[in-house]
Coordinates of C-alpha atoms in Angstrom, one line a residue:
M1 CA 56.5 55.5 79.5
R2 CA 57.6 52.5 81.9
S3 CA 58.6 48.9 81.3
L4 CA 56.1 46.8 84.3
D5 CA 58.5 46.7 85.8
G6 CA 58.0 50.6 86.9
Q7 CA 61.5 51.3 84.9
P8 CA 61.5 54.2 82.1
T9 CA 61.1 52.0 78.8
P10 CA 62.1 54.4 76.0
A11 CA 59.4 55.1 73.3
R12 CA 61.3 54.0 70.7
S13 CA 61.3 50.2 71.9
V14 CA 57.8 50.3 72.5
F15 CA 56.3 51.7 68.3
E16 CA 59.7 48.4 67.0
G17 CA 57.3 46.7 69.0
A18 CA 54.1 47.4 67.4
A19 CA 55.3 48.0 64.2
P20 CA 55.3 44.6 63.5
R21 CA 51.5 43.4 64.6
L22 CA 50.0 46.9 63.2
D23 CA 51.3 45.9 59.3
Q24 CA 50.0 42.3 60.6
V25 CA 45.8 44.2 61.3
V26 CA 46.6 46.6 57.9
E27 CA 47.4 43.4 56.2
R28 CA 44.0 41.0 57.4
L29 CA 42.4 44.1 56.6
L30 CA 43.6 44.3 53.4
R31 CA 42.8 40.5 52.3
L32 CA 39.7 41.1 54.3
Q33 CA 38.8 43.8 51.6
A34 CA 39.9 41.4 48.1
I35 CA 37.6 38.8 49.8
T36 CA 35.0 40.4 49.9
A37 CA 35.6 41.8 46.4
A38 CA 36.4 38.2 45.1
L39 CA 33.6 35.9 47.3
A40 CA 31.2 39.3 45.4
G41 CA 31.7 38.4 41.7
A42 CA 32.1 35.3 43.1
R43 CA 29.1 32.5 41.6
T44 CA 29.4 28.9 42.2
L45 CA 30.8 27.2 45.3
A46 CA 34.7 26.5 43.5
E47 CA 35.4 29.8 43.1
I48 CA 34.3 31.1 47.1
A49 CA 36.4 28.3 48.1
G50 CA 39.0 28.9 45.9
T51 CA 38.6 32.8 47.5
I52 CA 38.8 32.0 50.8
I53 CA 41.7 29.6 51.0
D54 CA 43.7 31.8 48.7
E55 CA 43.4 34.7 50.9
G56 CA 43.2 32.9 53.7
M57 CA 46.6 31.0 53.7
P58 CA 49.1 33.5 53.3
A59 CA 47.6 36.0 55.4
L60 CA 47.8 33.1 58.3
D61 CA 51.2 31.4 57.4
A62 CA 48.9 28.2 57.0
E63 CA 49.8 25.6 54.3
V64 CA 46.7 23.8 54.1
G65 CA 43.8 25.1 53.9
V66 CA 39.7 23.4 53.4
V67 CA 36.9 24.6 52.8
A68 CA 33.6 21.8 53.3
L69 CA 30.6 22.4 52.6
L70 CA 27.2 20.2 54.4
S71 CA 24.5 17.9 52.9
T72 CA 21.4 18.9 53.6
D73 CA 20.6 16.1 56.2
G74 CA 23.6 17.3 57.7
A75 CA 25.4 13.6 57.4
T76 CA 27.7 13.9 55.3
L77 CA 30.8 16.7 54.2
R78 CA 31.9 17.1 50.7
N79 CA 35.2 19.6 50.1
L80 CA 34.5 22.5 47.5
G81 CA 38.4 23.9 47.9
F82 CA 41.8 21.5 49.5
K83 CA 44.7 23.3 49.1
G84 CA 48.5 22.2 50.3
V85 CA 48.4 18.3 49.9
P86 CA 48.8 15.7 48.1
V87 CA 46.9 15.0 44.9
E88 CA 45.9 11.4 46.6
T89 CA 45.2 12.5 49.6
E90 CA 42.8 15.5 48.3
E91 CA 40.9 12.6 46.2
D92 CA 40.2 10.2 48.7
W93 CA 38.5 13.4 51.0
V94 CA 35.8 14.7 48.7
E95 CA 33.7 13.4 50.6
Y96 CA 33.5 11.9 53.5
P97 CA 31.4 11.0 57.3
V98 CA 30.7 14.7 59.2
D99 CA 31.8 12.4 62.5
S100 CA 35.2 11.4 60.5
P101 CA 38.1 12.2 62.7
V102 CA 39.3 15.9 61.1
P103 CA 38.6 18.8 62.6
V104 CA 37.2 19.9 60.0
A105 CA 33.9 17.4 60.4
E106 CA 34.4 18.1 64.4
A107 CA 33.5 21.9 63.9
A108 CA 30.8 21.1 61.9
R109 CA 29.3 18.2 64.5
L110 CA 29.9 20.9 67.4
G111 CA 28.7 24.2 65.4
A112 CA 31.9 25.5 67.4
P113 CA 35.6 26.7 66.3
V114 CA 38.5 24.2 66.9
I115 CA 41.5 24.9 68.2
V116 CA 44.6 22.7 68.0
P117 CA 48.1 24.7 69.0
T118 CA 51.0 22.1 69.2
R119 CA 51.8 18.8 66.5
E120 CA 51.0 17.2 69.8
E121 CA 47.5 17.2 70.5
R122 CA 47.3 17.0 66.5
N123 CA 48.6 13.6 66.7
A124 CA 46.7 12.8 69.9
R125 CA 43.4 14.0 68.9
Y126 CA 43.8 13.1 64.9
P127 CA 45.2 10.3 63.9
V128 CA 44.7 10.2 60.2
L129 CA 46.8 14.5 59.8
A130 CA 49.3 12.7 61.4
S131 CA 49.9 10.2 58.9
V132 CA 48.9 12.0 56.4
H133 CA 51.5 15.1 57.0
G134 CA 54.0 12.7 59.6
V135 CA 54.2 13.0 63.0
E136 CA 57.4 14.6 62.9
H137 CA 55.8 17.6 60.2
G138 CA 53.4 20.3 61.0
G139 CA 51.8 22.1 63.7
A140 CA 48.7 23.9 65.2
V141 CA 45.4 22.6 63.4
V142 CA 42.3 25.1 63.2
A143 CA 38.8 24.5 61.8
F144 CA 35.3 26.5 62.6
P145 CA 31.7 26.2 61.3
L146 CA 30.2 28.3 58.3
V147 CA 27.2 29.5 60.0
I148 CA 23.5 31.5 59.1
E149 CA 21.5 32.3 61.2
A150 CA 22.1 28.9 63.7
R151 CA 22.5 27.0 60.5
I152 CA 25.9 25.4 59.9
V153 CA 26.0 25.0 56.2
G154 CA 29.7 24.0 56.5
S155 CA 33.0 24.3 57.5
L156 CA 37.0 25.7 57.1
G157 CA 40.1 24.9 58.2
F158 CA 43.3 25.5 58.2
C159 CA 47.4 24.5 58.9
F160 CA 50.1 25.1 59.9
P161 CA 53.9 24.2 59.4
A162 CA 54.2 24.2 63.6
S163 CA 53.3 24.7 66.6
R164 CA 51.4 28.0 67.5
A165 CA 49.7 29.4 69.6
F166 CA 45.7 32.2 68.4
D167 CA 45.4 35.0 69.9
A168 CA 42.7 37.3 69.4
D169 CA 42.6 39.1 66.1
D170 CA 43.7 35.2 64.7
H171 CA 40.1 34.1 66.6
A172 CA 38.5 37.1 65.3
F173 CA 39.9 37.0 61.0
V174 CA 39.4 33.7 60.7
L175 CA 35.4 34.1 62.1
S176 CA 35.4 37.2 59.8
I177 CA 36.3 35.0 56.7
A178 CA 33.7 32.4 58.3
Q179 CA 31.4 33.9 57.9
Q180 CA 32.0 35.6 54.8
C181 CA 32.6 32.1 53.4
A182 CA 29.4 30.5 54.6
L183 CA 26.7 34.5 53.1
A184 CA 28.9 34.0 50.2
I185 CA 27.8 29.6 50.4
E186 CA 23.6 31.2 50.8
R187 CA 23.8 33.8 48.2
V188 CA 24.8 30.4 45.7
R189 CA 22.9 28.4 46.9
W190 CA 19.8 30.5 46.4
H191 CA 21.0 32.1 43.2
E192 CA 21.1 28.2 42.1
V193 CA 18.4 27.3 43.2
A194 CA 16.3 30.6 41.4
E195 CA 18.4 29.5 38.7
Q196 CA 17.5 26.0 39.0
E197 CA 13.7 26.9 39.5
I198 CA 14.3 29.9 36.9
A199 CA 15.6 26.4 34.6
H200 CA 13.0 24.5 36.1
R201 CA 10.4 26.8 34.6
R202 CA 11.9 27.5 31.2
A203 CA 11.9 23.6 30.9
S204 CA 8.3 23.5 32.1
E205 CA 7.1 25.8 29.6
E206 CA 9.2 24.4 26.5
A207 CA 7.5 20.6 27.6
L208 CA 4.0 22.6 27.5
R209 CA 4.6 24.3 24.5
A210 CA 5.8 21.3 23.1
R211 CA 2.8 19.4 24.6
E212 CA 0.5 22.0 23.5
R213 CA 2.3 21.7 19.3
E214 CA 1.3 18.1 19.8
L215 CA -1.9 18.4 20.9
T216 CA -2.7 20.5 18.3
A217 CA -1.2 18.0 15.6
L218 CA -3.1 15.0 17.4
V219 CA -6.2 17.4 17.4
A220 CA -5.2 18.2 13.8
E221 CA -4.4 13.9 12.8
L222 CA -8.2 13.6 14.7
K223 CA -10.4 15.9 12.3
Q224 CA -8.5 14.4 9.7
T225 CA -9.3 10.7 11.0
R226 CA -12.6 11.9 11.1
D227 CA -12.7 13.6 8.0
A228 CA -11.3 10.8 6.9
L229 CA -14.0 8.4 8.3
R230 CA -17.0 10.3 7.0
E231 CA -15.8 10.0 4.0
A232 CA -15.4 6.7 4.2
D233 CA -19.1 6.5 5.9
R234 CA -20.5 8.1 3.0
R235 CA -19.0 6.4 0.0
K236 CA -19.8 3.6 2.2
D237 CA -23.9 4.2 2.3
E238 CA -23.1 5.2 -1.6
F239 CA -21.9 1.7 -2.5
L240 CA -24.6 0.3 -0.3
A241 CA -27.0 2.1 -2.0
M242 CA -25.6 1.6 -5.4
L243 CA -24.8 -2.4 -4.0
A244 CA -28.6 -2.8 -3.9
H245 CA -29.7 -1.1 -6.5
E246 CA -28.2 -2.8 -8.8
L247 CA -28.8 -6.1 -7.2
R248 CA -33.3 -4.9 -6.7
N249 CA -33.0 -4.5 -10.3
P250 CA -32.0 -8.1 -11.4
L251 CA -34.4 -9.4 -8.5
A252 CA -37.1 -7.2 -9.6
P253 CA -38.2 -8.9 -13.1
L254 CA -37.3 -12.8 -11.0
L255 CA -39.9 -12.3 -9.0
N256 CA -42.4 -10.9 -11.5
A257 CA -41.2 -14.5 -13.3
V258 CA -42.2 -16.0 -10.3
E259 CA -45.4 -14.8 -10.0
L260 CA -46.4 -15.4 -13.6
L261 CA -45.3 -18.9 -13.1
K262 CA -48.1 -18.8 -10.3
I263 CA -50.9 -17.8 -12.0
A264 CA -50.2 -19.5 -15.0
G265 CA -52.2 -22.8 -14.1
P266 CA -51.4 -26.0 -13.6
A267 CA -47.6 -27.5 -14.2
T268 CA -46.0 -30.1 -14.3
P269 CA -44.2 -31.1 -10.7
V270 CA -40.6 -30.9 -11.9
V271 CA -40.9 -26.9 -13.3
E272 CA -43.7 -26.3 -10.3
R273 CA -40.0 -27.8 -7.8
A274 CA -37.9 -25.3 -9.6
R275 CA -41.1 -22.2 -9.1
A276 CA -40.5 -22.9 -5.2
I277 CA -36.3 -23.0 -5.5
M278 CA -36.3 -19.5 -7.1
D279 CA -39.4 -18.1 -4.7
R280 CA -36.6 -18.6 -2.2
Q281 CA -34.1 -18.1 -3.2
I282 CA -35.1 -14.8 -4.4
G283 CA -37.0 -14.1 -0.9
H284 CA -33.0 -15.4 0.4
M285 CA -30.9 -12.5 -1.6
T286 CA -33.9 -9.9 -1.2
R287 CA -33.8 -10.2 2.7
M288 CA -29.7 -10.2 2.9
V289 CA -30.3 -7.1 1.0
D290 CA -32.5 -5.9 3.1
D291 CA -30.5 -6.2 6.2
L292 CA -27.6 -4.8 4.8
L293 CA -29.3 -1.5 4.4
D294 CA -31.0 -1.3 7.7
I295 CA -28.3 -2.7 10.3
S296 CA -25.8 0.2 8.5
R297 CA -28.9 2.9 8.5
I298 CA -29.6 1.5 12.4
S299 CA -26.3 1.6 13.1
R300 CA -25.6 5.4 12.1
G301 CA -28.6 6.0 13.6
K302 CA -30.9 6.9 10.8
I303 CA -33.8 5.0 10.8
A304 CA -36.9 7.3 12.2
L305 CA -39.8 5.1 13.2
S306 CA -43.3 5.9 12.5
A307 CA -44.9 4.4 15.7
E308 CA -48.9 4.4 16.2
R309 CA -51.0 1.5 18.3
L310 CA -51.0 -1.3 17.7
D311 CA -52.1 -4.7 18.2
L312 CA -49.6 -6.9 19.7
V313 CA -51.3 -10.2 19.2
E314 CA -52.9 -9.2 15.9
L315 CA -49.6 -8.2 14.6
A316 CA -47.8 -12.1 15.6
R317 CA -50.5 -14.3 14.5
A318 CA -49.8 -11.9 10.6
A319 CA -46.3 -13.2 11.3
A320 CA -47.1 -16.9 12.0
L321 CA -49.2 -16.4 8.6
D322 CA -46.5 -15.3 6.5
Y323 CA -43.9 -17.7 7.9
R324 CA -45.6 -20.6 8.5
P325 CA -45.4 -22.4 5.1
L326 CA -41.9 -21.7 4.8
L327 CA -41.5 -24.0 8.0
D328 CA -44.3 -26.1 6.8
A329 CA -42.0 -26.3 4.2
R330 CA -39.2 -27.5 5.4
G331 CA -41.0 -30.5 7.8
V332 CA -41.0 -28.6 10.9
R333 CA -43.6 -28.3 13.5
F334 CA -45.3 -24.1 14.4
E335 CA -46.6 -23.8 17.3
L336 CA -48.1 -20.1 18.2
A337 CA -49.5 -18.8 21.7
L338 CA -51.0 -15.5 22.0
P339 CA -53.4 -14.1 24.0
A340 CA -57.8 -14.3 24.2
E341 CA -57.4 -10.2 24.2
P342 CA -56.0 -7.8 22.6
V343 CA -52.1 -6.2 24.0
W344 CA -52.1 -2.2 22.6
L345 CA -48.4 -0.8 23.0
R346 CA -47.2 1.3 20.5
A347 CA -44.8 1.2 17.6
D348 CA -44.0 1.4 14.2
A349 CA -46.0 -1.8 12.7
T350 CA -43.2 -2.4 9.5
R351 CA -39.8 -2.7 11.9
L352 CA -41.5 -4.5 13.8
T353 CA -43.3 -7.1 12.1
Q354 CA -39.5 -7.7 11.2
A355 CA -38.2 -7.6 14.3
I356 CA -40.5 -11.0 14.7
G357 CA -40.2 -12.1 10.9
N358 CA -36.0 -12.3 12.0
L359 CA -36.3 -14.3 14.9
L360 CA -38.9 -16.6 12.1
Q361 CA -36.6 -16.8 10.4
N362 CA -33.8 -17.2 12.0
A363 CA -35.3 -20.2 14.5
S364 CA -36.5 -21.6 10.2
K365 CA -33.1 -22.1 9.0
F366 CA -30.8 -23.3 12.3
T367 CA -34.1 -26.5 12.9
D368 CA -34.1 -29.5 11.1
D369 CA -36.6 -30.9 9.4
R370 CA -39.5 -32.8 12.6
G371 CA -38.6 -30.4 14.8
S372 CA -40.6 -27.8 16.4
V373 CA -40.4 -23.4 16.3
R374 CA -42.7 -21.9 18.8
L375 CA -44.0 -17.9 18.5
S376 CA -45.7 -16.8 22.2
V377 CA -46.7 -13.7 23.3
V378 CA -46.8 -12.9 26.8
P379 CA -47.9 -9.9 28.9
D380 CA -46.4 -9.0 31.7
R381 CA -49.6 -6.0 32.8
G382 CA -47.5 -5.0 36.3
R383 CA -44.4 -4.3 35.4
G384 CA -45.9 -2.3 31.7
V385 CA -44.3 -5.1 29.6
V386 CA -44.6 -7.6 26.4
S387 CA -42.2 -10.5 25.9
V388 CA -42.8 -11.7 22.3
E389 CA -40.4 -15.2 22.4
V390 CA -39.9 -17.7 19.4
A391 CA -38.4 -20.9 20.5
D392 CA -37.0 -23.2 18.7
T393 CA -35.6 -26.8 18.8
G394 CA -32.8 -26.5 16.5
I395 CA -29.0 -26.7 16.5
G396 CA -28.3 -24.8 20.5
I397 CA -25.8 -21.7 20.1
D398 CA -22.2 -22.4 21.1
P399 CA -22.3 -21.0 25.0
A400 CA -18.9 -18.9 23.3
I401 CA -20.7 -17.1 21.1
L402 CA -23.8 -16.2 23.7
E403 CA -23.4 -13.7 24.6
R404 CA -21.9 -11.6 21.4
I405 CA -24.9 -13.2 18.7
F406 CA -27.0 -10.1 18.6
E407 CA -23.5 -8.2 17.2
P408 CA -23.2 -7.9 13.2
F409 CA -21.8 -10.4 11.4
T410 CA -21.5 -13.0 14.2
Q411 CA -22.2 -16.2 12.8
A412 CA -23.5 -19.8 14.6
D413 CA -22.6 -21.6 11.4
R414 CA -19.2 -21.7 10.4
S415 CA -18.5 -25.1 9.3
L416 CA -16.9 -24.8 5.5
A417 CA -20.1 -25.5 4.2
R418 CA -21.9 -23.0 5.1
S419 CA -25.1 -24.8 4.6
R420 CA -27.4 -22.9 6.7
G421 CA -26.0 -19.3 5.2
G422 CA -26.9 -15.5 5.9
L423 CA -24.3 -12.6 7.1
G424 CA -25.2 -12.7 10.5
L425 CA -27.4 -9.5 10.4
G426 CA -31.4 -11.1 11.4
L427 CA -30.2 -10.8 15.3
A428 CA -28.1 -7.9 15.1
L429 CA -31.4 -6.3 13.0
V430 CA -34.3 -7.3 15.9
K431 CA -31.7 -6.1 18.6
G432 CA -31.3 -2.4 16.8
V433 CA -35.0 -2.6 16.2
V434 CA -35.8 -3.3 19.8
E435 CA -33.9 -0.7 21.4
L436 CA -35.4 1.8 18.8
H437 CA -38.6 0.7 20.7
G438 CA -37.2 0.9 24.2
G439 CA -36.9 -2.6 24.4
A440 CA -34.5 -5.2 25.1
V441 CA -33.8 -8.6 23.4
R442 CA -32.3 -11.8 24.9
A443 CA -30.7 -15.0 24.1
A444 CA -30.5 -18.3 25.9
S445 CA -29.3 -21.8 25.2
A446 CA -29.0 -24.8 27.2
G447 CA -25.5 -25.8 24.3
V448 CA -24.9 -26.9 21.4
G449 CA -27.8 -29.5 19.6
R450 CA -30.4 -28.2 23.0
G451 CA -32.2 -25.6 21.2
A452 CA -32.3 -21.8 21.4
Q453 CA -34.4 -19.1 22.7
I454 CA -34.6 -15.3 22.0
A455 CA -37.3 -13.3 23.7
I456 CA -37.6 -9.2 22.7
T457 CA -39.5 -7.1 26.2
L458 CA -41.4 -4.1 24.4
P459 CA -43.4 -1.8 27.1
L460 CA -47.3 -1.5 26.9
D461 CA -49.5 1.2 26.0
V462 CA -52.0 2.2 28.1
A463 CA -55.3 0.5 28.1
P464 CA -57.2 1.8 25.6
R465 CA -60.7 3.9 25.4
A466 CA -64.0 1.2 25.2
A467 CA -64.1 2.5 21.5
E468 CA -60.7 1.8 20.4
A469 CA -61.2 -2.1 22.3
R470 CA -61.7 -3.6 19.0
R471 CA -60.5 -1.7 15.8
P472 CA -62.1 -3.3 13.0
A473 CA -59.7 -4.1 9.7
V474 CA -59.6 -2.5 6.9
A475 CA -61.0 -5.2 4.5
A476 CA -58.4 -5.3 2.0
A477 CA -60.7 -3.8 -0.9
S478 CA -61.0 -5.9 -4.4
A479 CA -58.7 -5.3 -7.3
S480 CA -60.9 -6.9 -9.7
R481 CA -61.7 -3.8 -10.8
A482 CA -59.7 -2.5 -14.7
R483 CA -57.0 -0.3 -14.1
R484 CA -55.2 1.5 -16.8
I485 CA -51.4 1.4 -15.4
L486 CA -48.1 3.0 -17.0
I487 CA -44.8 1.9 -16.5
I488 CA -42.0 3.9 -16.8
E489 CA -38.8 1.1 -16.3
D490 CA -35.3 1.1 -18.6
N491 CA -35.0 -2.6 -17.6
H492 CA -36.6 -3.9 -20.3
D493 CA -36.8 -7.8 -18.4
A494 CA -38.4 -6.2 -15.2
A495 CA -40.8 -4.0 -17.4
D496 CA -41.9 -6.7 -19.4
S497 CA -42.2 -9.1 -16.6
L498 CA -44.7 -6.2 -14.9
R499 CA -46.5 -5.5 -17.3
M500 CA -47.7 -9.5 -18.3
L501 CA -48.6 -9.4 -14.1
L502 CA -50.7 -7.0 -13.9
E503 CA -52.2 -7.6 -17.7
R504 CA -52.7 -11.1 -15.6
R505 CA -55.1 -9.6 -13.6
G506 CA -56.7 -7.9 -16.4
H507 CA -54.9 -4.1 -16.3
A508 CA -54.2 -2.4 -19.7
V509 CA -51.0 -2.0 -19.2
S510 CA -48.3 0.6 -21.4
V511 CA -44.2 0.4 -21.2
A512 CA -41.8 3.2 -22.2
H513 CA -38.6 3.0 -20.9
S514 CA -37.5 6.4 -20.5
G515 CA -38.6 9.6 -18.2
A516 CA -39.5 11.8 -21.5
D517 CA -41.6 8.5 -23.3
G518 CA -42.9 7.6 -20.3
V519 CA -44.4 11.7 -19.2
A520 CA -45.9 11.8 -23.3
A521 CA -47.3 9.0 -22.9
A522 CA -48.7 10.0 -19.4
R523 CA -50.1 13.5 -21.4
D524 CA -51.6 11.4 -24.3
A525 CA -53.0 8.5 -22.8
P526 CA -53.6 10.3 -18.6
P527 CA -53.3 6.7 -16.6
D528 CA -55.1 5.9 -12.9
V529 CA -52.0 4.5 -11.9
I530 CA -48.2 5.2 -12.6
L531 CA -45.4 2.9 -11.7
C532 CA -41.8 4.6 -11.9
D533 CA -38.7 4.1 -12.0
I534 CA -35.8 6.5 -10.5
G535 CA -33.1 5.4 -11.8
L536 CA -33.7 6.3 -15.4
P537 CA -31.5 7.1 -18.6
G538 CA -31.1 10.4 -20.6
D539 CA -31.6 13.6 -18.8
M540 CA -34.5 12.9 -16.7
N541 CA -35.2 10.1 -14.3
G542 CA -38.0 9.5 -12.0
Y543 CA -38.3 12.7 -9.8
G544 CA -38.6 15.0 -12.9
V545 CA -41.0 12.9 -14.5
A546 CA -43.2 12.9 -10.5
R547 CA -41.8 16.8 -11.0
A548 CA -43.5 17.2 -14.4
L549 CA -46.3 15.5 -14.2
R550 CA -47.8 16.8 -11.4
G551 CA -47.3 19.9 -12.7
E552 CA -49.4 19.1 -15.4
S553 CA -53.2 19.0 -15.2
V554 CA -54.4 15.5 -16.8
T555 CA -52.6 14.1 -13.9
R556 CA -52.4 15.8 -11.2
A557 CA -54.7 13.3 -9.0
T558 CA -52.6 9.5 -10.3
L559 CA -51.7 8.3 -8.1
M560 CA -48.2 7.6 -8.8
V561 CA -45.7 4.5 -7.3
A562 CA -41.7 5.2 -7.5
L563 CA -40.3 1.8 -8.2
T564 CA -37.3 2.0 -7.2
G565 CA -34.0 -0.7 -6.2
Y566 CA -32.8 2.8 -4.1
G567 CA -34.5 2.2 -0.3
Q568 CA -32.6 4.3 1.4
D569 CA -34.7 6.2 4.1
D570 CA -33.4 10.0 1.6
D571 CA -34.7 8.0 -1.4
R572 CA -37.8 8.1 -0.1
R573 CA -37.8 11.8 1.7
L574 CA -36.6 12.6 -2.1
A575 CA -39.9 10.5 -3.9
H576 CA -42.3 12.2 -1.8
A577 CA -40.7 15.1 -1.8
A578 CA -40.8 15.4 -6.2
G579 CA -44.5 13.7 -5.7
F580 CA -44.6 10.3 -5.8
D581 CA -47.5 9.2 -3.5
A582 CA -45.9 5.9 -2.5
H583 CA -42.3 5.1 -2.4
L584 CA -41.8 0.5 -3.6
T585 CA -38.8 -0.7 -2.9
K586 CA -37.5 -3.4 -5.9
P587 CA -38.4 -6.4 -5.9
V588 CA -42.2 -6.0 -4.9
T589 CA -44.5 -9.2 -4.0
Q590 CA -47.7 -9.8 -5.5
A591 CA -48.6 -9.5 -2.2
M592 CA -47.0 -5.5 -2.4
L593 CA -49.5 -5.2 -5.6
E594 CA -52.2 -6.5 -4.8
R595 CA -52.5 -4.1 -1.0
L596 CA -51.8 -1.3 -3.2
L597 CA -54.9 -2.0 -6.4
A598 CA -56.8 -2.3 -3.3
E599 CA -56.4 1.0 -2.0
L600 CA -57.3 2.3 -5.4
A601 CA -59.9 0.8 -4.5
S602 CA -60.5 3.9 -2.1
P603 CA -61.7 7.6 -2.9
P604 CA -60.0 9.6 -4.9
G605 CA -56.5 11.2 -2.8
A606 CA -56.9 8.5 0.0
A607 CA -54.0 6.4 0.0
R608 CA -51.5 9.5 -1.6
G609 CA -48.8 9.4 0.6
A610 CA -50.5 6.5 3.3
R611 CA -47.3 4.1 1.7
E612 CA -43.4 3.9 2.2

């Protein structure tokens, strides 16, 4: 073996020179193996940095080691591990911009290794390191980027105690640990992303389960609330029905007594005035009870219309006749403007009369003496509608409540005296009834003290056939023929006053105060008409009376009328199902009784089921 100058070289000296280098290679291979094994088990970025620094520093005889992670936006570096510097320096360099004048930042920024072999070059290129280590301390510096598929994720670097050269083995070793470090960082970051995703999914699933539990609880709560509202609504209906019954029962004998006073003969002015007062107040009380029940039924959609073809002109004229005495008594001038020809539409005569009556009642209440009220019917055949308007010169409507005037319990009179009275239900009923007919209602007023105009618009029916154009009105047959009438009523005042009223009309009247007594009386002396209360004491109520007598041959054809304070739709259905021919709600006026008795003049059975 010869040297470079051609002189023979002893083999022993060659092997002795190669031995240290071979030991270094073996040590570094073992370090790389240790790094590989350690990184395989690393679960955090800090563990990766610690492994690289702890294995790389002794393998390179370095005195400082650092591993930094590049931010996702490439703007900053964050040290994952920093060893060999004072604590304050480590704390100052936790995170720093990528353009900082230090080797690890430069390697990350350039994407290439930075190798500074001498202290002088280090001091010149990186004054920051000179201030940290001292101008006369330390030496070489090396920094490599951490690269994954041409993407820089960070950098690592080592500082050495003195100047030194870096050969190919040094370069290969640092590059190897840089590559392993980059791969490990990427694996851990993906693992962290996966764990975060799993955690996010678990959190989302838990949130969904929690939301599902909340929704289940909310649904259960809503069902409870719904059931409670239904129960409250049912109890309210029961209360209103009972309230109406209890209010109507005392009204019936009072109205009967007033009717008796009317037909008793001439009375003194004081008595006549007292009778008129009683008549008005009983009518007022009756309307309030009816309004209270009707608005409840309308709001729940429990009113079914009995629509028929009718002439609105005749219906409006009849309503005007009913309310003219009320307006005349108040000194209010009443004008009626009706077309000469019939105005046909399909409507429930009772409900539509109630709506027009409420408008007239409302106008009368809010118009002072010497004022005027006008009822007009104006068909618009081009649009296929007809307008019914009630205009008055009364107190007007405050603009603040004009938009709410058709809401239940809205009051125009808000004074403490409430001299004009009412529950604020009349116009709400008008709106409900009109809308059930497919119509609309509107109110207008120029302001307080300047009157009001309320109009309802209804769809017209097609032109009637010639044979229908003028139907003859059913003449009210004379009710003068004496009838045998049985009153079954537990309220003695109501029974006695009604008996006296009917007897003054020439009828033969008997009275029973319980259901059982009424059935027995009907069997003993079958009457032509039975006026029967529903809420009777004992084991047999009015329905039981009807069922019992309908099964008897002697009373099967008798006209049976339910005369009761229960006036809801269900009460009417129950009455007809039990066998009653008609259902009248207390208090019953003289006019209602006269119409009922007039129907008896028709052939037997013609009146059955005719009255609601």
